[in-house]
mmCIF file of C-alpha atoms in Angstrom:
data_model
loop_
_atom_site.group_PDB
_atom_site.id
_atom_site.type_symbol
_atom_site.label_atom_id
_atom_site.label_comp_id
_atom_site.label_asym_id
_atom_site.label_seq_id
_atom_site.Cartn_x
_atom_site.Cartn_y
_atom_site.Cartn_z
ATOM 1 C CA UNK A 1 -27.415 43.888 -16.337
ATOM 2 C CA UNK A 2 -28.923 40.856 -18.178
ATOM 3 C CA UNK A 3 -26.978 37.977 -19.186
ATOM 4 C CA UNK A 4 -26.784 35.306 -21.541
ATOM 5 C CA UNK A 5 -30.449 34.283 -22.367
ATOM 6 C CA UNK A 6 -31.276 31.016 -24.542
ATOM 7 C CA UNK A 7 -34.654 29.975 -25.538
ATOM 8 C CA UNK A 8 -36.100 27.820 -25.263
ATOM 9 C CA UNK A 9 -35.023 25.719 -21.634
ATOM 10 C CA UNK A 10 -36.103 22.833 -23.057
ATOM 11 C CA UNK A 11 -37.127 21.411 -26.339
ATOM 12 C CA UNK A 12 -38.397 17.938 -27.009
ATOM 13 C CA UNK A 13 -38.818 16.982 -30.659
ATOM 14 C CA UNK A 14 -38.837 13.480 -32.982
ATOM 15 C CA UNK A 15 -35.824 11.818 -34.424
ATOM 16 C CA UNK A 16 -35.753 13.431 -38.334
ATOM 17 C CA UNK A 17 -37.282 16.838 -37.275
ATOM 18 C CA UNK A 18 -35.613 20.259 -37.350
ATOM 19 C CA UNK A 19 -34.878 22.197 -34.568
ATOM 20 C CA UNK A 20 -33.771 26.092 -33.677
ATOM 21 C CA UNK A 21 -31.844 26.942 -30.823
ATOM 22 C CA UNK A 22 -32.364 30.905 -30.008
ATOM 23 C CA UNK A 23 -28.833 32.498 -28.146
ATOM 24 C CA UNK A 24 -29.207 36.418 -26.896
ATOM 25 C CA UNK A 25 -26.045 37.571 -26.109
ATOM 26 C CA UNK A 26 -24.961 40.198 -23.577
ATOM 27 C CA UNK A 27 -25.515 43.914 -25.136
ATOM 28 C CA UNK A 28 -22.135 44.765 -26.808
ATOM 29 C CA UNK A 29 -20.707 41.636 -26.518
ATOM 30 C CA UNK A 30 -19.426 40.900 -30.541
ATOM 31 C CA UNK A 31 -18.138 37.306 -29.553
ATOM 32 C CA UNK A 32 -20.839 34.663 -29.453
ATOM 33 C CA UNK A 33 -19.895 30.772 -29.202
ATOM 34 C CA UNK A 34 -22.045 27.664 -29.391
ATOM 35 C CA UNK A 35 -20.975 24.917 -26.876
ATOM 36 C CA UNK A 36 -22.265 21.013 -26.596
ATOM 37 C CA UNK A 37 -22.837 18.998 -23.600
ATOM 38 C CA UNK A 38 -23.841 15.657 -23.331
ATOM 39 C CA UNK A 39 -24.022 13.916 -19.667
ATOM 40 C CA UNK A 40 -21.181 13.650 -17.680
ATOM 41 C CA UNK A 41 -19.305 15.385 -19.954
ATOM 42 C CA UNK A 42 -17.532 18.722 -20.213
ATOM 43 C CA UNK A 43 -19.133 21.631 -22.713
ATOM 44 C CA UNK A 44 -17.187 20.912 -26.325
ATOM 45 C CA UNK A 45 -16.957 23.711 -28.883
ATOM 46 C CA UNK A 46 -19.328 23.772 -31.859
ATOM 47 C CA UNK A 47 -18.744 27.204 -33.571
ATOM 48 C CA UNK A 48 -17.624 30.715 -32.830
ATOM 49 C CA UNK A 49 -18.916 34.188 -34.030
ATOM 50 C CA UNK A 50 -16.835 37.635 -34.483
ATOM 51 C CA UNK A 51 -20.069 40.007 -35.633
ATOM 52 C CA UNK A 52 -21.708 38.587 -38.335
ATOM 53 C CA UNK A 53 -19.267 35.778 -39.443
ATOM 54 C CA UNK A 54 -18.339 32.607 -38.423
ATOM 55 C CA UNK A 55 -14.803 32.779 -37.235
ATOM 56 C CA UNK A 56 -14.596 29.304 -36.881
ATOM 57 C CA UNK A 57 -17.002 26.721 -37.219
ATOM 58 C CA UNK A 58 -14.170 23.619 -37.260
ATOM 59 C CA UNK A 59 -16.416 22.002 -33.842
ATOM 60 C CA UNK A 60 -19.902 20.965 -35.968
ATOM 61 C CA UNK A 61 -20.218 17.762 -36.430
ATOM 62 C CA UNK A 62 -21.562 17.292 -39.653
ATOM 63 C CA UNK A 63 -23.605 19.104 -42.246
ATOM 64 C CA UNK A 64 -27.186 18.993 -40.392
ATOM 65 C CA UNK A 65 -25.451 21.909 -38.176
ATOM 66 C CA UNK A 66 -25.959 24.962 -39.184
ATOM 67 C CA UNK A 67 -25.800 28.321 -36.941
ATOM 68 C CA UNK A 68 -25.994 32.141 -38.387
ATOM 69 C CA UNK A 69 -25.825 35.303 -36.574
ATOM 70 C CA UNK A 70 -27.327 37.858 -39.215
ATOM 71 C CA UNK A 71 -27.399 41.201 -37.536
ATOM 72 C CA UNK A 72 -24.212 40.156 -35.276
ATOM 73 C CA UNK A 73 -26.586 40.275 -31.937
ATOM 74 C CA UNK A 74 -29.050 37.357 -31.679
ATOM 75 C CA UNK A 75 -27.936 33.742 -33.062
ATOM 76 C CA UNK A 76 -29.478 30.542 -33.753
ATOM 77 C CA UNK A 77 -28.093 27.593 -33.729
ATOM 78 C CA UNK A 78 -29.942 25.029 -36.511
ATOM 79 C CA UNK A 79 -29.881 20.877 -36.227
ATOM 80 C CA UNK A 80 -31.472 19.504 -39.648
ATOM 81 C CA UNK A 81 -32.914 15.669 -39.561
ATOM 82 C CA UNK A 82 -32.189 15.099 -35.668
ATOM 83 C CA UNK A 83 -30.762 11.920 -33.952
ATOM 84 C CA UNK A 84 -31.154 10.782 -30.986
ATOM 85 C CA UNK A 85 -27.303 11.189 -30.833
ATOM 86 C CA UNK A 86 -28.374 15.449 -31.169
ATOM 87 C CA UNK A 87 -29.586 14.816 -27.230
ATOM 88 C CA UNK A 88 -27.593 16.965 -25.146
ATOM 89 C CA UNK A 89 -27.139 20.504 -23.451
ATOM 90 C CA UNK A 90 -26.912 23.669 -26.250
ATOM 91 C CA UNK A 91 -24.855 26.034 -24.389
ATOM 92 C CA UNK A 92 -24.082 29.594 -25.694
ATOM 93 C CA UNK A 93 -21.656 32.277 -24.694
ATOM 94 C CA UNK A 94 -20.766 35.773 -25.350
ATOM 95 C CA UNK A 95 -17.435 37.774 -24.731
ATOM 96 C CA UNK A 96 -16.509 41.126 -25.593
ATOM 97 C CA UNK A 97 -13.932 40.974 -28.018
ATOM 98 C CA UNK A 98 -10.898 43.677 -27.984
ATOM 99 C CA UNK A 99 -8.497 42.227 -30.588
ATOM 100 C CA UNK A 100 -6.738 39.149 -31.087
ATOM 101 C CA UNK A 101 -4.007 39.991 -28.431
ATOM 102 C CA UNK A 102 -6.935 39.633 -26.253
ATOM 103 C CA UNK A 103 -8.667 36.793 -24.234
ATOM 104 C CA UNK A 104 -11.740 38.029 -23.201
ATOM 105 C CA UNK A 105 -13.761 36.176 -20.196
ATOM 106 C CA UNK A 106 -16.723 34.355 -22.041
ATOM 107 C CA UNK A 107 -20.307 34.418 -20.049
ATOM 108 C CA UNK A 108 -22.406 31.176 -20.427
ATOM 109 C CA UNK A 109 -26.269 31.079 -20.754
ATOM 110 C CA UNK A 110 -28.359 28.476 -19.007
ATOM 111 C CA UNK A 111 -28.508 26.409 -21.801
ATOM 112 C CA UNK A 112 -31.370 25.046 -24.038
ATOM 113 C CA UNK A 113 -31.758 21.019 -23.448
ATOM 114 C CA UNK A 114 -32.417 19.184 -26.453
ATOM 115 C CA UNK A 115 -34.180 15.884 -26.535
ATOM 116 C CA UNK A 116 -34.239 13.700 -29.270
ATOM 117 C CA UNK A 117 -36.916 10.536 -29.259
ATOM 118 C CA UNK B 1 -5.225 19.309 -30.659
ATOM 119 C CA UNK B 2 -5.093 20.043 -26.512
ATOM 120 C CA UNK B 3 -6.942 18.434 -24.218
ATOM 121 C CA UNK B 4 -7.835 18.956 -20.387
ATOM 122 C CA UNK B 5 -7.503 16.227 -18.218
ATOM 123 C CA UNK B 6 -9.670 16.141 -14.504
ATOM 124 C CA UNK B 7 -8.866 12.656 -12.888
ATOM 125 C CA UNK B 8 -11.066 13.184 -10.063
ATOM 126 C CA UNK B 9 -14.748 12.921 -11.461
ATOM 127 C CA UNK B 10 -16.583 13.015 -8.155
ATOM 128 C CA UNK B 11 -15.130 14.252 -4.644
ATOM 129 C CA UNK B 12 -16.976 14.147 -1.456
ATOM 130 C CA UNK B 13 -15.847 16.278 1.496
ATOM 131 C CA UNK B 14 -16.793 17.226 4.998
ATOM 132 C CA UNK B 15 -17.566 21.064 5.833
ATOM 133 C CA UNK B 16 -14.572 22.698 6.893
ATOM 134 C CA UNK B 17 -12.283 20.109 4.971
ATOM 135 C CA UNK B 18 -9.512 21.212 2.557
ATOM 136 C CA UNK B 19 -10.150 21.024 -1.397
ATOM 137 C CA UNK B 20 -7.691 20.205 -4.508
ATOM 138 C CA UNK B 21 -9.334 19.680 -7.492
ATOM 139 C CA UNK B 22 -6.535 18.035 -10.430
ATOM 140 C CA UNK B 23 -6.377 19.487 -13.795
ATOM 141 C CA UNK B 24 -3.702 19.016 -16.314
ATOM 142 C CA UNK B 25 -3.683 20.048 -20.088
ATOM 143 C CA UNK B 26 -2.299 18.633 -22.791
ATOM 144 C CA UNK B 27 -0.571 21.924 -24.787
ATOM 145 C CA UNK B 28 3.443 22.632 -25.807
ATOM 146 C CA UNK B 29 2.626 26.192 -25.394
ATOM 147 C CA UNK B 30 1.243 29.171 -23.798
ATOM 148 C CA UNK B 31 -2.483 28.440 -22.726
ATOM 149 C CA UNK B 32 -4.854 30.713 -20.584
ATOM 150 C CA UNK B 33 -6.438 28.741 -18.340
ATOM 151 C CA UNK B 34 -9.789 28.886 -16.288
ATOM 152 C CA UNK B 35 -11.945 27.424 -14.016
ATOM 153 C CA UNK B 36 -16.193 27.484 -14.257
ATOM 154 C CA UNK B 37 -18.257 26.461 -11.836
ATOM 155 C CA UNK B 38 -22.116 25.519 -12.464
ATOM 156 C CA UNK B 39 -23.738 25.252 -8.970
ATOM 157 C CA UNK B 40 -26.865 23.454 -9.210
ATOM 158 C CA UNK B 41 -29.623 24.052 -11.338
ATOM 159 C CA UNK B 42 -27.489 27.433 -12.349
ATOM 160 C CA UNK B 43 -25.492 28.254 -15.208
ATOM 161 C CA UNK B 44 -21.493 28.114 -15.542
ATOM 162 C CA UNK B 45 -19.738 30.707 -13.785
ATOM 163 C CA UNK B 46 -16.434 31.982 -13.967
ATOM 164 C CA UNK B 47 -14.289 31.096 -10.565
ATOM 165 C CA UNK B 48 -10.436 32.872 -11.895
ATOM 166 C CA UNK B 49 -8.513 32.807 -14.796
ATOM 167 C CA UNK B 50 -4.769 33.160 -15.569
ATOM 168 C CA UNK B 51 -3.508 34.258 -18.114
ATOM 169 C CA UNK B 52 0.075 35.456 -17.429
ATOM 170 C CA UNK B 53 1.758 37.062 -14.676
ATOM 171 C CA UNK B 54 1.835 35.553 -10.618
ATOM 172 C CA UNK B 55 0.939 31.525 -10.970
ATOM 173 C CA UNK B 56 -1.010 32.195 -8.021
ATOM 174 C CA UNK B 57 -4.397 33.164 -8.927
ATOM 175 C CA UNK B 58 -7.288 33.866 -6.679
ATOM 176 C CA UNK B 59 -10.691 34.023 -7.395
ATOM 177 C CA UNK B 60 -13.916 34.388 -5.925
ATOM 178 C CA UNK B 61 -15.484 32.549 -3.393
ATOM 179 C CA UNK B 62 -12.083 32.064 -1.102
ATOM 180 C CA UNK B 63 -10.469 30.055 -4.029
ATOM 181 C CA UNK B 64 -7.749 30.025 -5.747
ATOM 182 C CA UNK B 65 -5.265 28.012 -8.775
ATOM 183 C CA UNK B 66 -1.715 27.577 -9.072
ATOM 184 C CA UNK B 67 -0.432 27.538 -12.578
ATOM 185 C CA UNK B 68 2.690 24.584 -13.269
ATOM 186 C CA UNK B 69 4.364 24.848 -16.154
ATOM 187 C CA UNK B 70 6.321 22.215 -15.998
ATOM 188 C CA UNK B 71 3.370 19.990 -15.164
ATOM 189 C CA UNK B 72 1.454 21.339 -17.436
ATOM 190 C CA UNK B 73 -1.059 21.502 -14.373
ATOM 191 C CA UNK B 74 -3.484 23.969 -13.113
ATOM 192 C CA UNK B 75 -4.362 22.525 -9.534
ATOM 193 C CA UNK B 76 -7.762 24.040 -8.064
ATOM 194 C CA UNK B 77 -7.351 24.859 -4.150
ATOM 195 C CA UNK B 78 -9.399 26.099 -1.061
ATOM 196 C CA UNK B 79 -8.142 26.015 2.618
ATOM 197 C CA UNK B 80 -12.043 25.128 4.308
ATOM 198 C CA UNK B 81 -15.173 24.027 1.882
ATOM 199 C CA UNK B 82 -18.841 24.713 3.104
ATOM 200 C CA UNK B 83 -21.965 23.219 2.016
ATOM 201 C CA UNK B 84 -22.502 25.702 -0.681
ATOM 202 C CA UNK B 85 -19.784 25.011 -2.580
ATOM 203 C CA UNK B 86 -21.361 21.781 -4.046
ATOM 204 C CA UNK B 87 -21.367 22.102 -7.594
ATOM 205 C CA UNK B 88 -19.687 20.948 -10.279
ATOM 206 C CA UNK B 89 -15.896 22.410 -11.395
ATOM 207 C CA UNK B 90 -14.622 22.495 -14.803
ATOM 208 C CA UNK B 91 -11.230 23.601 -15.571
ATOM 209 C CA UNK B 92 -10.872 24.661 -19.138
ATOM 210 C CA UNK B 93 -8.443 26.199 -21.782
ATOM 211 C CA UNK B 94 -7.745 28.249 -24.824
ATOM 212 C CA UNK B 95 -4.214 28.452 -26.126
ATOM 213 C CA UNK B 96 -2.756 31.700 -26.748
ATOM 214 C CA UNK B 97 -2.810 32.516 -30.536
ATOM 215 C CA UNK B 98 -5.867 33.134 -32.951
ATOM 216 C CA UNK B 99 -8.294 30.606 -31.293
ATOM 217 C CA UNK B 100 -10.895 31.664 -28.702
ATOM 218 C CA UNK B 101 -12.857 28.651 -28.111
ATOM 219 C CA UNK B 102 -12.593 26.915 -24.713
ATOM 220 C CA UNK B 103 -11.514 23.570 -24.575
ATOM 221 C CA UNK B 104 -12.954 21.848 -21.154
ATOM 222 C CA UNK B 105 -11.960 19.004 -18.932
ATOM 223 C CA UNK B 106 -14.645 16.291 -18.278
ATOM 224 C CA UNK B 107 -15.869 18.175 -15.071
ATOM 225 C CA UNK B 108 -15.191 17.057 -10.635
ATOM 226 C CA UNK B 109 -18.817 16.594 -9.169
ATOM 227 C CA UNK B 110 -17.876 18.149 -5.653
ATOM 228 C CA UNK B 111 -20.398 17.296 -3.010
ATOM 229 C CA UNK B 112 -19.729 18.913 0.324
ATOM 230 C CA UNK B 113 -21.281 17.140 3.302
ATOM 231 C CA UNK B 114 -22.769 19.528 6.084
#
């Protein structure tokens, strides 16, 4: 079946603009997470989705941040006024999600790359 | 807050060699822990998990972790390495409780020479 997609694989933009990071989750999958990865470093936690909500959202950085997952499927991830600092990997993930007793294996896309000049 | 420690940032082997990868966490109580792998130019793949049970785990691929408790360490073995197991390995964590996000280690470049 299909996995994780992200769009797009790359995205080059100017310090100040605004950017949108598309994440397509696995079908059925009601967990979604946004990871961060700069170079030479592991993927660190931006924000996490049960359905429609934010379940936690303690990883953004600041206010320019912003991700929403309206119809619990789909989610974008939003970065207002970019810095250079923004430049990194986007990763997304998606698990299924059977209760809080439950850890449920979480399936990475390929990432969007985000350059800031 | 935890953190996952990998000491060894880039390990080169010979084909056929024997593999350890380090991994320690920094957590006073029950984690699950996991390893990824992201092969080049690929995305990051789940290699095992533990989450309780048998502290041996073994996972795809001919590899396998032992859970430590007392180390707090979550080693990353395999008896012979080929040339496609160059990648890089990430051992990760997410204590047991209410959270769900993965906390990783820095990442072992692994470059296995044929």
């Amino acid at each position: 079946g299909a996995g994780v997609s992200q769009t797009p694989s790359n995205k080059v933009t100017e310090k100040g603009k605004y950017v949108e990071l598309r994440c397509d989750p696995i079908s059925g999958h009601t967990a979604l997470y946004w990871y961060r990865q700069s170079l030479g470093q592991g993927p660190e936690f931006l924000i996490y989705f049960q359905g429609t909500g934010a379940a936690d959202d303690s990883g953004l950085p600041n206010d320019r941040f912003f991700a929403v997952r309206p119809e619990g499927s789909v989610s974008t991830l939003k970065i207002q006024r970019t810095e250079r600092g923004d430049s990194a990997v986007y990763l997304c993930a998606s698990s299924l999600s059977r209760g809080l007793r439950n850890v449920d294996t979480q399936y990475f896309g390929p990432g969007t790359r985000l350059t800031v000049l | 807050a935890q953190s996952v420690s990998q000491h060894n940032h880039h390990v080169i082997l010979s084909e056929a060699a024997s593999l350890e990868l380090g991994c320690n966490y920094s957590y006073g109580g029950t984690v699950n822990l996991f390893w990824y792998v992201q092969y080049p130019g690929q995305h990051l793949q789940l290699l095992l998990k533990y989450f309780s049970g048998d502290p041996l785990v073994k996972g795809i691929k001919g590899f396998e972790a032992e859970f430590i408790k007392s180390k707090f360490s979550f080693n990353l073995r395999k008896p012979s390495v080929q040339w496609s197991d160059t990648a890089e390995y990430f051992c990760a964590v997410i204590p047991s409780g209410s959270a769900r996000q993965l906390t990783f280690g820095s990442g072992t470049q692994l470059t296995v020479l044929p």
